[in-house]
Short mmCIF file of C-alpha atoms and ligand atoms in Angstrom, two decimals:
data_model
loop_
_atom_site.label_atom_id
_atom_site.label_comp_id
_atom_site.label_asym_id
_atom_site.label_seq_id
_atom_site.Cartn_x
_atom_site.Cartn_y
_atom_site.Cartn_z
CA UNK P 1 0.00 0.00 0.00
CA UNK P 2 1.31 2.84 -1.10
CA UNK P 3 0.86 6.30 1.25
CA UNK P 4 1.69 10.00 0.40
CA UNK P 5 2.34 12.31 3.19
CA UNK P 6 2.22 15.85 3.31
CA UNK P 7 4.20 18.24 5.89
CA UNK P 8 4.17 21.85 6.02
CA UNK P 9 4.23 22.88 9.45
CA UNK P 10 7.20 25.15 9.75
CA UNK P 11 9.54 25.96 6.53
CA UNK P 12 10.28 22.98 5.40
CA UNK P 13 7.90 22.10 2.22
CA UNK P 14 7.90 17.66 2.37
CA UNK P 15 5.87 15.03 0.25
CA UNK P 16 6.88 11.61 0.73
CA UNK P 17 6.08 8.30 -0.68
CA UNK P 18 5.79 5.19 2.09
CA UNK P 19 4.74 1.62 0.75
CA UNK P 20 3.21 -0.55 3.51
CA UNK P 21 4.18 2.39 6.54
CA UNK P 22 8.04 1.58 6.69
CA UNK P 23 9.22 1.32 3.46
CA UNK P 24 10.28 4.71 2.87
CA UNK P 25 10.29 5.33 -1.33
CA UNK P 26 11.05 8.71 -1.52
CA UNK P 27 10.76 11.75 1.13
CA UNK P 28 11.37 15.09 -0.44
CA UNK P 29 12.17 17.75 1.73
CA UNK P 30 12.29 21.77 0.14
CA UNK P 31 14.25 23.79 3.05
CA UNK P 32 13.06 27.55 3.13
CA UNK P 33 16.66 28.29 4.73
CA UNK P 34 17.51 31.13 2.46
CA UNK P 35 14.08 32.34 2.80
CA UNK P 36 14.63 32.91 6.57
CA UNK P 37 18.02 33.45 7.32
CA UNK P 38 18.29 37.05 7.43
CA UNK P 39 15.65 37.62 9.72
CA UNK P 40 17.29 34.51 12.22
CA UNK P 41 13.88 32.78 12.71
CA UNK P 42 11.40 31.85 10.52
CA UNK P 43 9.08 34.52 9.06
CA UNK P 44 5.39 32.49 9.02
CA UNK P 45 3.87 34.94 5.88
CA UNK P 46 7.04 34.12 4.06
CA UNK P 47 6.91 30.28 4.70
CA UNK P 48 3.86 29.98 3.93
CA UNK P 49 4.16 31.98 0.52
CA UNK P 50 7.00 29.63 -0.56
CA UNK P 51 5.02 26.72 0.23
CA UNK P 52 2.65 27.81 -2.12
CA UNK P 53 5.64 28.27 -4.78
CA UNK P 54 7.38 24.52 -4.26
CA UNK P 55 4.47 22.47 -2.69
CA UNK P 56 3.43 20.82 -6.05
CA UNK P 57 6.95 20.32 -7.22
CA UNK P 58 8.07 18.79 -4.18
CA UNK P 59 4.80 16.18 -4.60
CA UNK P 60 5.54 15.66 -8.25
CA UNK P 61 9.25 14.81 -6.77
CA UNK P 62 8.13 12.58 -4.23
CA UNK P 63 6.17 10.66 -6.88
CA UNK P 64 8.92 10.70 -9.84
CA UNK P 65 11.90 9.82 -7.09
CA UNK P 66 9.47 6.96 -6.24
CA UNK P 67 8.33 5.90 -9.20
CA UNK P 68 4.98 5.80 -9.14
CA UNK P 69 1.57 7.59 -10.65
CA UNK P 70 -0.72 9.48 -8.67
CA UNK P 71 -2.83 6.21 -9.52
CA UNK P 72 -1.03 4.24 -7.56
CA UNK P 73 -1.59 5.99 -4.22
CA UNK P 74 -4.11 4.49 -1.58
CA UNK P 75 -4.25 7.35 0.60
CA UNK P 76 -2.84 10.77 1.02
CA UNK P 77 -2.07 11.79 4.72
CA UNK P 78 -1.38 15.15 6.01
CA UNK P 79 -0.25 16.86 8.97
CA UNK P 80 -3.53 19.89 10.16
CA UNK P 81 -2.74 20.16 13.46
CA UNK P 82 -0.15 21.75 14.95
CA UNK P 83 2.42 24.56 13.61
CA UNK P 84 2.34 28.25 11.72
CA UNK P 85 -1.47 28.20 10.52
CA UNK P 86 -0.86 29.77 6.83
CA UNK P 87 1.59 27.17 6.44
CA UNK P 88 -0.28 23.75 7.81
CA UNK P 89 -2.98 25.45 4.84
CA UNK P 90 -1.12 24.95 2.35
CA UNK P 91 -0.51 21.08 3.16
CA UNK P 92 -4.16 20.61 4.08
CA UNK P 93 -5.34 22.28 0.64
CA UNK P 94 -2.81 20.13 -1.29
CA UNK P 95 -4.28 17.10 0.19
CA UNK P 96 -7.34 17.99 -0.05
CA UNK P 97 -7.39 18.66 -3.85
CA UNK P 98 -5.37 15.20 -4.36
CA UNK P 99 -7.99 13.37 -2.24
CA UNK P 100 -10.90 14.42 -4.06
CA UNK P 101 -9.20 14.66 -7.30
CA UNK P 102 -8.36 10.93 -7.03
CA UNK P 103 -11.58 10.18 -4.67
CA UNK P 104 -8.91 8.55 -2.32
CA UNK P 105 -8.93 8.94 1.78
CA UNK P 106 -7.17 11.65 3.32
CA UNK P 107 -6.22 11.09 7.06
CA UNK P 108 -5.40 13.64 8.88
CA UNK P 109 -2.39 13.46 11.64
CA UNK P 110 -1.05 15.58 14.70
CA UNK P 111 2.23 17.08 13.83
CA UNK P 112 3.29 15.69 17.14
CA UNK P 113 2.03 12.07 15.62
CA UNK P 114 4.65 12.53 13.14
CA UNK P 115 7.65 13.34 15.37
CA UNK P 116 6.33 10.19 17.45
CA UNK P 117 5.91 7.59 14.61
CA UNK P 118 9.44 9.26 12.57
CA UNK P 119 11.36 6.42 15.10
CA UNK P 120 8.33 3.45 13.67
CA UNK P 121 9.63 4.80 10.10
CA UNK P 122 12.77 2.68 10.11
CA UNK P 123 11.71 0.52 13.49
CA UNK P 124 8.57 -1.31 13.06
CA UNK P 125 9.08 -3.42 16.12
CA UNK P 126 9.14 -1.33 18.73
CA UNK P 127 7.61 -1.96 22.00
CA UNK P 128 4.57 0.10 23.74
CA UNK P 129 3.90 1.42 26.34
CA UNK P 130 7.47 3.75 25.38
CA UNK P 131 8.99 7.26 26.03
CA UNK P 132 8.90 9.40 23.34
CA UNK P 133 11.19 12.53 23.71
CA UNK P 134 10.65 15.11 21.05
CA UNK P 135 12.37 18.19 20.90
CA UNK P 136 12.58 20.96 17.73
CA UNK P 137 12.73 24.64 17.45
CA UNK P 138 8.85 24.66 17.82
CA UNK P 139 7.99 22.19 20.72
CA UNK P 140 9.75 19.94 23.73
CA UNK P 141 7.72 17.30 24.85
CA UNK P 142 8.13 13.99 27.00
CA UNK P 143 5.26 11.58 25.83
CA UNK P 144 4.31 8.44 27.61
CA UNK P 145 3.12 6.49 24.19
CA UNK P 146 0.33 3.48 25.29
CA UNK P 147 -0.21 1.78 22.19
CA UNK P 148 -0.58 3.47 18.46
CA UNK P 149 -2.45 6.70 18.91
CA UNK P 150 -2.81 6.75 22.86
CA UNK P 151 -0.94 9.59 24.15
CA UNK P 152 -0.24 10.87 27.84
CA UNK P 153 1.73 13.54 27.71
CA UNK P 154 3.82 13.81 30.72
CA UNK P 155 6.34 16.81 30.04
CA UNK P 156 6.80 19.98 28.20
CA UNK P 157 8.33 23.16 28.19
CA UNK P 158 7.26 25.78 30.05
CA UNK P 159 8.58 28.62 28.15
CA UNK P 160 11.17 27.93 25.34
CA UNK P 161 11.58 24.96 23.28
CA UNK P 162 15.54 23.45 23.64
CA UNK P 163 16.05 23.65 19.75
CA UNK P 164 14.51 27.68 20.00
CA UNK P 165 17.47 28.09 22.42
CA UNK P 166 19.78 26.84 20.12
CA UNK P 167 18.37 29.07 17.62
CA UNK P 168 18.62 32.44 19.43
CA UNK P 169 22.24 31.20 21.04
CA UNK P 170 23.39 30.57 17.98
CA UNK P 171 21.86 34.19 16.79
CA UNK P 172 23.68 35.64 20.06
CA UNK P 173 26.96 34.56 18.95
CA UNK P 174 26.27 35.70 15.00
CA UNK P 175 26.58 32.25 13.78
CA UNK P 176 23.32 31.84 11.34
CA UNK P 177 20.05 30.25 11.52
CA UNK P 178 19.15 27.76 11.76
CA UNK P 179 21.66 27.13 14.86
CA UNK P 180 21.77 24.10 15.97
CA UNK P 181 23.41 22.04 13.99
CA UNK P 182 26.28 24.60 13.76
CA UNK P 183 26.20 25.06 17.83
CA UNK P 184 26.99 21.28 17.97
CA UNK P 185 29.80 21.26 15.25
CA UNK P 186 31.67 24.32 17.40
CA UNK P 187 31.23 22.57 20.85
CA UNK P 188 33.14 19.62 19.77
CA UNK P 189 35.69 22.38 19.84
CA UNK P 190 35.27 23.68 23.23
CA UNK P 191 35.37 23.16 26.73
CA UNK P 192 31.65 22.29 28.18
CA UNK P 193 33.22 23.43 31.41
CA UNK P 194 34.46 26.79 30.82
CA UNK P 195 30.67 28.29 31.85
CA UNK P 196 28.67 27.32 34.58
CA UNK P 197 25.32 27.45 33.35
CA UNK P 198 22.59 26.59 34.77
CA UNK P 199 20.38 23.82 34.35
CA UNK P 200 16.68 24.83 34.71
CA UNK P 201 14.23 22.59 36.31
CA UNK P 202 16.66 19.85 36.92
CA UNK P 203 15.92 18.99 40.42
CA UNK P 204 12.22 19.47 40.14
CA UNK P 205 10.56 16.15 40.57
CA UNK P 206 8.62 16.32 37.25
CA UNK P 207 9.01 16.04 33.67
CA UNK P 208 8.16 20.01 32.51
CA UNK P 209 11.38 21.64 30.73
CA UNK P 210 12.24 25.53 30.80
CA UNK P 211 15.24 26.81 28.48
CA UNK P 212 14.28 30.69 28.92
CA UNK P 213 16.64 31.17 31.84
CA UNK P 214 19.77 29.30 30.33
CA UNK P 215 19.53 31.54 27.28
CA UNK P 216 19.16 34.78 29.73
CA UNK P 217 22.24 33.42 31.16
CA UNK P 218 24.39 33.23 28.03
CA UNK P 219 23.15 36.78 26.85
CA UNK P 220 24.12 38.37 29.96
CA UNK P 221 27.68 36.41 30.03
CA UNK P 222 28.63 38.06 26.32
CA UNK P 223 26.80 40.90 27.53
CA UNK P 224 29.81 41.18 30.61
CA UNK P 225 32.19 40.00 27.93
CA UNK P 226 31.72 42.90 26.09
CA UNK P 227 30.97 45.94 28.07
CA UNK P 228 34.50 44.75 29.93
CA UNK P 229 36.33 44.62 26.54
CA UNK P 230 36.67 40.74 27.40
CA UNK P 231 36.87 38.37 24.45
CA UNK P 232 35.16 35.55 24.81
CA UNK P 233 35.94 31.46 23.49
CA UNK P 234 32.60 30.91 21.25
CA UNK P 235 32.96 27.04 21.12
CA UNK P 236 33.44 27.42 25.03
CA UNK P 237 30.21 29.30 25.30
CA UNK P 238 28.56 26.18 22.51
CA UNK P 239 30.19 23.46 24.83
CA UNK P 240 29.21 25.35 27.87
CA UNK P 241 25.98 26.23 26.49
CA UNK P 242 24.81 22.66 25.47
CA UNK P 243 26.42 20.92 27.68
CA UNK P 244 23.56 22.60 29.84
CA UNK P 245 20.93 21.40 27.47
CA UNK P 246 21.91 17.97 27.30
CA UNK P 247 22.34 17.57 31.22
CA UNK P 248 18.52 18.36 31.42
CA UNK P 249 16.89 16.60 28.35
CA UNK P 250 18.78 13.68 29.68
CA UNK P 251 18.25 14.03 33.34
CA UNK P 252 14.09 14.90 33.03
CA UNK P 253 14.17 12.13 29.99
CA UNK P 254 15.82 9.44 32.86
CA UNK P 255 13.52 10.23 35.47
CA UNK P 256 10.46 9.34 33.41
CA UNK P 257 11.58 6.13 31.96
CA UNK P 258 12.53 5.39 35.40
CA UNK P 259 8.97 6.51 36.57
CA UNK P 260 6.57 4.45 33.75
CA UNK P 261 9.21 1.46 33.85
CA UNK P 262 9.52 1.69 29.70
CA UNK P 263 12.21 -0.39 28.26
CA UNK P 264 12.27 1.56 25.06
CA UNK P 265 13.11 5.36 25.30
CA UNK P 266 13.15 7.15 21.27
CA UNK P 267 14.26 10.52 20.49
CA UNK P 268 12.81 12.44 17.47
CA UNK P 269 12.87 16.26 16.00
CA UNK P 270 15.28 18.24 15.09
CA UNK P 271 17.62 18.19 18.34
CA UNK P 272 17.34 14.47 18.01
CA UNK P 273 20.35 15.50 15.36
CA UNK P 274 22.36 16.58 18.03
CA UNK P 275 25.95 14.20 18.72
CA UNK P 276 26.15 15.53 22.36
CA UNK P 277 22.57 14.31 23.14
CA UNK P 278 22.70 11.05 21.29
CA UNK P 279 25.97 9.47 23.13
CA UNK P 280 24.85 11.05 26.85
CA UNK P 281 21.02 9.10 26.16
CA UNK P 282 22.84 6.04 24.57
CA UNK P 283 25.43 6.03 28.13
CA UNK P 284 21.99 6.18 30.36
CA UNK P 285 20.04 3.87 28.25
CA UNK P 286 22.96 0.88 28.38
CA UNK P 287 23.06 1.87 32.24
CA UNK P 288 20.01 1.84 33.18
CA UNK P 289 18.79 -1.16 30.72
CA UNK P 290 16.54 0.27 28.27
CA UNK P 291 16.62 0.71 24.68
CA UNK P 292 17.35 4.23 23.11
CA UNK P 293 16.06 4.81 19.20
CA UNK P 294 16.75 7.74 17.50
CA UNK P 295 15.58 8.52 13.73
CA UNK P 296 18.08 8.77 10.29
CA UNK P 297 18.25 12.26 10.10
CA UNK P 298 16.02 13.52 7.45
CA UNK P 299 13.49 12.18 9.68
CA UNK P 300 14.51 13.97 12.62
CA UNK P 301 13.39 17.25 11.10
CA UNK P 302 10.14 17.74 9.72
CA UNK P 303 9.15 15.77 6.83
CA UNK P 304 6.63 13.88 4.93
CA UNK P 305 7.48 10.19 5.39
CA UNK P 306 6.40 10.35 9.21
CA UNK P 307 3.09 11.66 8.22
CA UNK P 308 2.42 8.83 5.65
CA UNK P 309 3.49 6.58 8.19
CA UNK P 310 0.81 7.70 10.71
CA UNK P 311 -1.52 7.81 7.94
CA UNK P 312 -0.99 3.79 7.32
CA UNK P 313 -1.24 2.92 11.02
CA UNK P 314 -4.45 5.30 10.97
CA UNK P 315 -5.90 3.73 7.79
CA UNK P 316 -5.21 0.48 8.86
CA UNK P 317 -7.04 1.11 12.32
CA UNK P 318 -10.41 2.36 9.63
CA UNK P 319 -9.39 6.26 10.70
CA UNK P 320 -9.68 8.69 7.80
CA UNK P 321 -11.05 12.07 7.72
CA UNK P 322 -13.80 14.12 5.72
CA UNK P 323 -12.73 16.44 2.95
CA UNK P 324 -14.07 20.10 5.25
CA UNK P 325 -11.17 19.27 8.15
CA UNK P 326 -9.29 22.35 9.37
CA UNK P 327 -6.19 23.36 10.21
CA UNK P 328 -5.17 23.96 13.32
CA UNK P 329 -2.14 25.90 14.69
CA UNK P 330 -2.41 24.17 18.22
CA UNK P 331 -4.25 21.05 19.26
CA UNK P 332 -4.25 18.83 22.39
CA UNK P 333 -2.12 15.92 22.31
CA UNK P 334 -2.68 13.43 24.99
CA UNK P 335 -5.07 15.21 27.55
CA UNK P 336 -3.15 18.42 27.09
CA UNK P 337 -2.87 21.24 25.15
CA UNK P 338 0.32 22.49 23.68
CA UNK P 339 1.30 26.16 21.65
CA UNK P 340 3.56 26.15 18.92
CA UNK P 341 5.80 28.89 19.02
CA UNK P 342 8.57 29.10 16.42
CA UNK P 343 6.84 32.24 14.82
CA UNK P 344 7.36 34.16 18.15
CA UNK P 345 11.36 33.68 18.05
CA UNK P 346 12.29 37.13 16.24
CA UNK P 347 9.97 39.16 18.46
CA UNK P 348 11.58 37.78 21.58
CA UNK P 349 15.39 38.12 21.19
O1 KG4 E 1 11.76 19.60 13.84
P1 KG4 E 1 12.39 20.79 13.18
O2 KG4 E 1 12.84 20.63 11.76
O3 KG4 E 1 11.42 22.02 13.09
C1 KG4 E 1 10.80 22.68 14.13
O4 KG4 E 1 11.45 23.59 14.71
O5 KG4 E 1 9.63 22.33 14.41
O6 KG4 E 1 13.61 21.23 14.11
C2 KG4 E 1 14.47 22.30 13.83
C3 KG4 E 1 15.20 22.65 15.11
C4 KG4 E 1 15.96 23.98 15.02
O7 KG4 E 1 15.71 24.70 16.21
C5 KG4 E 1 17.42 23.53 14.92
O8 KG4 E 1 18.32 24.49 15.43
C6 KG4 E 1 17.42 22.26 15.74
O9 KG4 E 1 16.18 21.64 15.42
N1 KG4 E 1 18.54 21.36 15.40
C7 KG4 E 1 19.51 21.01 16.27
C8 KG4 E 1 20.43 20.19 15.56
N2 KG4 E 1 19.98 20.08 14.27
C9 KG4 E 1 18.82 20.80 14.20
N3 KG4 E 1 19.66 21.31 17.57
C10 KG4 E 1 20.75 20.81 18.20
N4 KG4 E 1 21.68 20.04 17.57
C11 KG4 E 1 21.58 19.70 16.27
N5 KG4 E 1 22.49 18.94 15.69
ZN1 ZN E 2 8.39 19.38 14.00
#
């Protein structure tokens, strides 16, 4: 069975094609990073604009790079629930068209879904009840996951997401956007105990994440730095700076698998890219004896093969949805509601 999912939630414009929910034949993935660079966060009326532009080339991509007919499609899933509105449109509208166009199901999926199933992509066999950990620029979440599509979510952030506080770090230090990815390349270079930053929430005795603070904290060390003329290391402030983040995704992420007794702990999102927390949750998992999964990374990051892989399990399970759904920017997950946020990262540095 052939699936093709649709993900526009942020800037990055996906289609994928997934036979039988694991076989991944093609997952296209248009990054709007020129689009948004300059401004160092993403600019929602301009991702949603270049959406518009790419999203049927990207779907005529998915298909060709698969190689397969719009015929051959049994269903076309599609992420409407969660992320910048005007951009989750654009996906919805795409789907929509295909759907009736081909009179084939559309399903629709929670964005979070996505994240969740992106570690069933490649790992069909994994065991519920499990801890899901997902962390990007736009959410951080610790979900307890029952069985496929039952949900408790048990953690979240309070204020920033982890990969937003890459993002504005990285922005701090005048290193680009997205930041991430180049925050972790620098810190191999430095010395995570040059700063002594703190580590929000990490004694708390729940599973709720704030990053606010620990970005305060960096801006107000190169704020000292440079009103005393003080140079300062940058890959010390990276190592410093995520060696922070890391302590406390991996401290809050031990404590609950402790707590629900999982033996199966996966990572997804973008920050499941990053080397630092990959090896420190791979040490704890072979320690305390349970299994740690992490996706390949172009499912990591947002794209369309973990939507058409909800979509299957959904389908399977006689779950599709009527051509008049709508798109939501949040939507509970679990018995609780969570805000997406990555518009709100220019306004706040
Ligand atoms: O899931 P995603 O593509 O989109 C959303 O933000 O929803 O995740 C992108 C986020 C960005 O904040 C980016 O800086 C972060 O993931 N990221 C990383 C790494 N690669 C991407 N953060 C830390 N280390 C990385 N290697
Ligand atoms: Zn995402």
């Amino acid at each position: 069975m052939l699936i093709l999912g649709i993900e526009t939630a942020c800037d990055d414009t996906s289609a994928a094609i997934v036979e039988d929910g694991h076989h991944v034949r093609s997952n296209v993935i248009w990054t709007q990073r020129d689009v948004h660079e300059r401004w160092g966060g993403v600019m929602p009326e301009l991702a949603a604009r270049r959406h518009v532009e790419v999203m049927q080339a990207v779907i005529e991509e998915a298909l060709s790079t698969a190689g397969v007919a719009f015929s051959d499609i049994t269903a076309v899933g599609v992420n409407h629930k969660h992320g910048l509105l005007r951009s989750i449109v654009v996906g919805v509208s795409a789907a929509k068209a295909i759907s009736y166009a081909l009179d084939i199901p559309l399903v629709g999926i929670h964005h979070i879904e996505g994240h969740i199933y992106s570690n069933l992509v490649a790992h069909p066999d994994i065991d519920f009840p499990h801890l899901c950990l997902t962390v990007s620029g736009g959410h951080n979440l610790l979900l307890h996951v029952l069985r496929h599509g039952e949900y408790d979510l048990i953690g979240r952030t309070l204020d920033d997401a982890a990969g937003e506080a890459y993002d504005k770090v990285a922005k701090m230090l005048g290193l680009g956007f997205p930041g991430g990815a180049i925050i972790d390349r620098l810190a191999s270079e430095g010395d995570p105990t040059a700063y002594d930053f703190p580590r929000p929430m990490i004694n708390r005795d729940d599973y709720d994440f704030s990053f606010s603070g620990l970005k305060t904290a960096v801006s107000v060390t190169l704020a000292k730095a440079a009103k005393m003329g003080a140079s300062v290391n940058q890959a010390d402030i990276a190592a410093s700076f995520q060696a922070a983040v890391v302590d406390v995704l991996v401290a809050k992420t031990l404590r609950a698998a402790r707590d629900t007794g999982v033996s199966t702990v996966t990572v997804a999102g973008g920050v499941a890219a990053n080397s630092a927390l990959r090896q420190r949750l791979a040490e704890a998992g072979e320690k305390h004896g349970f299994r740690v999964l992490w996706p390949t990374l172009p499912l990591c990051t947002d794209n369309g093969a973990m939507v058409a892989t909800v979509a299957y399990y959904k389908y399977q399970a006689g779950i599709t949805s009527p051509l008049n759904i709508n798109a939501y920017s949040s939507a509970p997950i679990g018995s609780r509601e969570i805000v997406y946020k990555p518009g709100k990262r220019k306004r706040t540095n």
